Amino acid sequence: MERIASFTVNHNTLVPGLYLSRRDGDIITLDLRFKKPNTGDLLSNSEMHSAEHLIATLLRNSAEKDAVIYFGPMGCRTGCYFLMAGDYGSRDILDMIIHTFEYVRDFEGVIPGTEPKDCGNCLDHNLDMAKYVSRRYLEVLYHIDGFPESRLVYPEQ
């Protein structure tokens, strides 16, 4: 059986960044990598869940909402995938992603969709940790061009 594209990336050299994972016709998959893989520093379910609720709600209400297909966590708990329709690259959406994580960082109030009737795991949320993860990821995004290695293109295999 053929290996899927995400399993061909060398996770031993992957660092936090914003990567174009794949292009399928006019659909792009972006790898929003918050954590360095295989270090034991993983996203908790509650922080990932809260960030996902906030981000998915914001993106589906944004000016780009018609291009938004999906936003959700990676099973390995080191980041999220974001699927969009259009001819975009990582740099093309950098400002949008920065704005999105600033929204999470600054969010006050009740996380959308956390009532039992709206969410299948309504008790597993942590807004403070979602804000913390967003602050850490923003430090990567704000300095994306200042790192010695690219944080926009997957490292060579």
mmCIF file of C-alpha atoms in Angstrom:
data_model
loop_
_atom_site.group_PDB
_atom_site.id
_atom_site.type_symbol
_atom_site.label_atom_id
_atom_site.label_comp_id
_atom_site.label_asym_id
_atom_site.label_seq_id
_atom_site.Cartn_x
_atom_site.Cartn_y
_atom_site.Cartn_z
ATOM 1 C CA MET A 1 0.000 0.000 0.000
ATOM 2 C CA GLU A 2 1.314 3.481 -0.861
ATOM 3 C CA ARG A 3 2.370 5.685 2.065
ATOM 4 C CA ILE A 4 0.339 8.845 2.522
ATOM 5 C CA ALA A 5 2.161 12.163 2.110
ATOM 6 C CA SER A 6 2.151 13.139 5.785
ATOM 7 C CA PHE A 7 4.015 9.934 6.691
ATOM 8 C CA THR A 8 6.840 10.789 4.298
ATOM 9 C CA VAL A 9 7.826 13.948 6.224
ATOM 10 C CA ASN A 10 10.820 13.402 8.496
ATOM 11 C CA HIS A 11 9.274 14.167 11.872
ATOM 12 C CA ASN A 12 12.706 13.952 13.533
ATOM 13 C CA THR A 13 13.721 17.235 11.867
ATOM 14 C CA LEU A 14 10.315 18.964 11.815
ATOM 15 C CA VAL A 15 9.962 22.075 13.977
ATOM 16 C CA PRO A 16 6.971 24.320 14.757
ATOM 17 C CA GLY A 17 5.885 26.258 11.696
ATOM 18 C CA LEU A 18 3.251 26.769 9.007
ATOM 19 C CA TYR A 19 3.717 24.272 6.197
ATOM 20 C CA LEU A 20 1.936 23.580 2.936
ATOM 21 C CA SER A 21 1.421 19.847 3.410
ATOM 22 C CA ARG A 22 -0.208 18.992 0.100
ATOM 23 C CA ARG A 23 -2.139 20.308 -2.867
ATOM 24 C CA ASP A 24 -5.016 18.293 -4.322
ATOM 25 C CA GLY A 25 -6.405 20.166 -7.309
ATOM 26 C CA ASP A 26 -7.719 23.408 -5.852
ATOM 27 C CA ILE A 27 -7.655 22.121 -2.245
ATOM 28 C CA ILE A 28 -4.642 22.788 -0.046
ATOM 29 C CA THR A 29 -3.800 21.164 3.265
ATOM 30 C CA LEU A 30 -1.790 23.291 5.663
ATOM 31 C CA ASP A 31 0.166 21.835 8.572
ATOM 32 C CA LEU A 32 0.002 24.230 11.509
ATOM 33 C CA ARG A 33 2.720 22.616 13.599
ATOM 34 C CA PHE A 34 2.695 23.956 17.174
ATOM 35 C CA LYS A 35 5.068 21.460 18.768
ATOM 36 C CA LYS A 36 8.279 19.674 17.775
ATOM 37 C CA PRO A 37 7.337 16.015 17.188
ATOM 38 C CA ASN A 38 8.583 13.141 19.321
ATOM 39 C CA THR A 39 9.704 15.305 22.240
ATOM 40 C CA GLY A 40 6.927 14.431 24.677
ATOM 41 C CA ASP A 41 5.699 18.053 24.593
ATOM 42 C CA LEU A 42 2.197 17.448 23.240
ATOM 43 C CA LEU A 43 -1.045 19.356 23.148
ATOM 44 C CA SER A 44 -3.509 18.256 25.792
ATOM 45 C CA ASN A 45 -6.930 17.297 24.538
ATOM 46 C CA SER A 46 -8.625 20.127 26.454
ATOM 47 C CA GLU A 47 -6.386 22.926 25.095
ATOM 48 C CA MET A 48 -6.553 21.521 21.572
ATOM 49 C CA HIS A 49 -10.339 21.124 21.816
ATOM 50 C CA SER A 50 -10.864 24.698 23.020
ATOM 51 C CA ALA A 51 -8.551 26.182 20.388
ATOM 52 C CA GLU A 52 -10.333 24.146 17.689
ATOM 53 C CA HIS A 53 -13.764 25.442 18.732
ATOM 54 C CA LEU A 54 -12.561 29.061 18.688
ATOM 55 C CA ILE A 55 -10.574 28.794 15.466
ATOM 56 C CA ALA A 56 -13.165 26.826 13.505
ATOM 57 C CA THR A 57 -15.855 29.319 14.545
ATOM 58 C CA LEU A 58 -13.716 32.317 13.598
ATOM 59 C CA LEU A 59 -12.628 30.869 10.235
ATOM 60 C CA ARG A 60 -16.169 29.910 9.263
ATOM 61 C CA ASN A 61 -17.261 33.490 9.977
ATOM 62 C CA SER A 62 -14.294 35.195 8.302
ATOM 63 C CA ALA A 63 -14.080 36.993 4.964
ATOM 64 C CA GLU A 64 -12.416 33.791 3.640
ATOM 65 C CA LYS A 65 -15.241 31.528 4.896
ATOM 66 C CA ASP A 66 -16.129 30.306 1.403
ATOM 67 C CA ALA A 67 -12.581 28.929 1.028
ATOM 68 C CA VAL A 68 -12.532 27.240 4.456
ATOM 69 C CA ILE A 69 -13.107 23.502 4.257
ATOM 70 C CA TYR A 70 -11.836 22.086 7.549
ATOM 71 C CA PHE A 71 -9.798 22.948 10.620
ATOM 72 C CA GLY A 72 -8.984 20.269 13.178
ATOM 73 C CA PRO A 73 -6.332 18.641 15.348
ATOM 74 C CA MET A 74 -3.699 16.112 14.305
ATOM 75 C CA GLY A 75 -3.893 12.723 15.946
ATOM 76 C CA CYS A 76 -0.284 13.060 17.111
ATOM 77 C CA ARG A 77 -1.285 16.176 19.125
ATOM 78 C CA THR A 78 1.521 18.373 17.764
ATOM 79 C CA GLY A 79 -0.668 20.700 15.693
ATOM 80 C CA CYS A 80 -3.671 21.073 13.423
ATOM 81 C CA TYR A 81 -4.581 20.685 9.778
ATOM 82 C CA PHE A 82 -6.335 23.451 7.887
ATOM 83 C CA LEU A 83 -7.892 22.735 4.495
ATOM 84 C CA MET A 84 -8.799 25.543 2.113
ATOM 85 C CA ALA A 85 -9.980 25.851 -1.451
ATOM 86 C CA GLY A 86 -7.757 28.051 -3.576
ATOM 87 C CA ASP A 87 -4.271 28.559 -4.870
ATOM 88 C CA TYR A 88 -2.538 29.471 -1.615
ATOM 89 C CA GLY A 89 0.836 28.774 -0.115
ATOM 90 C CA SER A 90 1.954 29.044 3.497
ATOM 91 C CA ARG A 91 3.112 32.645 3.148
ATOM 92 C CA ASP A 92 -0.159 33.649 1.440
ATOM 93 C CA ILE A 93 -2.188 32.859 4.547
ATOM 94 C CA LEU A 94 0.384 33.797 7.195
ATOM 95 C CA ASP A 95 -1.413 37.049 8.109
ATOM 96 C CA MET A 96 -4.753 35.234 8.347
ATOM 97 C CA ILE A 97 -3.250 32.583 10.638
ATOM 98 C CA ILE A 98 -1.578 35.233 12.807
ATOM 99 C CA HIS A 99 -4.903 37.066 13.142
ATOM 100 C CA THR A 100 -6.617 33.767 14.020
ATOM 101 C CA PHE A 101 -4.203 32.935 16.829
ATOM 102 C CA GLU A 102 -4.284 36.505 18.141
ATOM 103 C CA TYR A 103 -8.055 36.052 18.370
ATOM 104 C CA VAL A 104 -7.607 32.920 20.508
ATOM 105 C CA ARG A 105 -4.898 34.575 22.620
ATOM 106 C CA ASP A 106 -7.171 37.548 23.369
ATOM 107 C CA PHE A 107 -10.498 35.698 23.627
ATOM 108 C CA GLU A 108 -12.684 36.402 26.663
ATOM 109 C CA GLY A 109 -16.027 34.823 27.356
ATOM 110 C CA VAL A 110 -17.678 31.494 26.736
ATOM 111 C CA ILE A 111 -16.103 29.247 24.119
ATOM 112 C CA PRO A 112 -18.623 28.732 21.301
ATOM 113 C CA GLY A 113 -20.264 25.328 21.070
ATOM 114 C CA THR A 114 -19.440 24.060 24.551
ATOM 115 C CA GLU A 115 -22.957 23.323 25.769
ATOM 116 C CA PRO A 116 -23.834 19.614 26.059
ATOM 117 C CA LYS A 117 -26.325 19.945 23.197
ATOM 118 C CA ASP A 118 -23.578 21.413 20.956
ATOM 119 C CA CYS A 119 -20.486 19.338 21.800
ATOM 120 C CA GLY A 120 -19.811 15.638 22.247
ATOM 121 C CA ASN A 121 -17.147 16.254 24.912
ATOM 122 C CA CYS A 122 -18.345 19.509 26.484
ATOM 123 C CA LEU A 123 -16.484 19.049 29.779
ATOM 124 C CA ASP A 124 -13.048 18.755 28.162
ATOM 125 C CA HIS A 125 -12.120 22.393 27.491
ATOM 126 C CA ASN A 126 -9.407 24.673 28.834
ATOM 127 C CA LEU A 127 -9.483 28.255 27.557
ATOM 128 C CA ASP A 128 -6.441 29.380 29.563
ATOM 129 C CA MET A 129 -4.291 26.648 28.026
ATOM 130 C CA ALA A 130 -5.666 27.321 24.518
ATOM 131 C CA LYS A 131 -4.587 30.945 25.004
ATOM 132 C CA TYR A 132 -1.154 29.805 26.220
ATOM 133 C CA VAL A 133 -0.660 27.524 23.189
ATOM 134 C CA SER A 134 -1.715 30.400 20.926
ATOM 135 C CA ARG A 135 0.830 32.754 22.522
ATOM 136 C CA ARG A 136 3.592 30.180 22.003
ATOM 137 C CA TYR A 137 2.593 29.528 18.390
ATOM 138 C CA LEU A 138 2.411 33.265 17.682
ATOM 139 C CA GLU A 139 6.072 33.568 18.704
ATOM 140 C CA VAL A 140 6.873 31.154 15.867
ATOM 141 C CA LEU A 141 4.609 32.964 13.401
ATOM 142 C CA TYR A 142 5.868 36.452 14.291
ATOM 143 C CA HIS A 143 9.482 35.374 13.726
ATOM 144 C CA ILE A 144 8.930 32.889 10.885
ATOM 145 C CA ASP A 145 11.578 34.540 8.694
ATOM 146 C CA GLY A 146 14.133 34.917 11.476
ATOM 147 C CA PHE A 147 14.841 31.229 12.059
ATOM 148 C CA PRO A 148 17.906 29.592 10.509
ATOM 149 C CA GLU A 149 15.730 26.817 9.036
ATOM 150 C CA SER A 150 12.569 27.314 7.021
ATOM 151 C CA ARG A 151 9.350 27.139 8.977
ATOM 152 C CA LEU A 152 7.256 27.438 5.798
ATOM 153 C CA VAL A 153 8.619 24.478 3.791
ATOM 154 C CA TYR A 154 9.042 20.953 5.089
ATOM 155 C CA PRO A 155 12.683 20.035 5.795
ATOM 156 C CA GLU A 156 14.463 17.839 3.294
ATOM 157 C CA GLN A 157 14.086 14.120 3.891
#
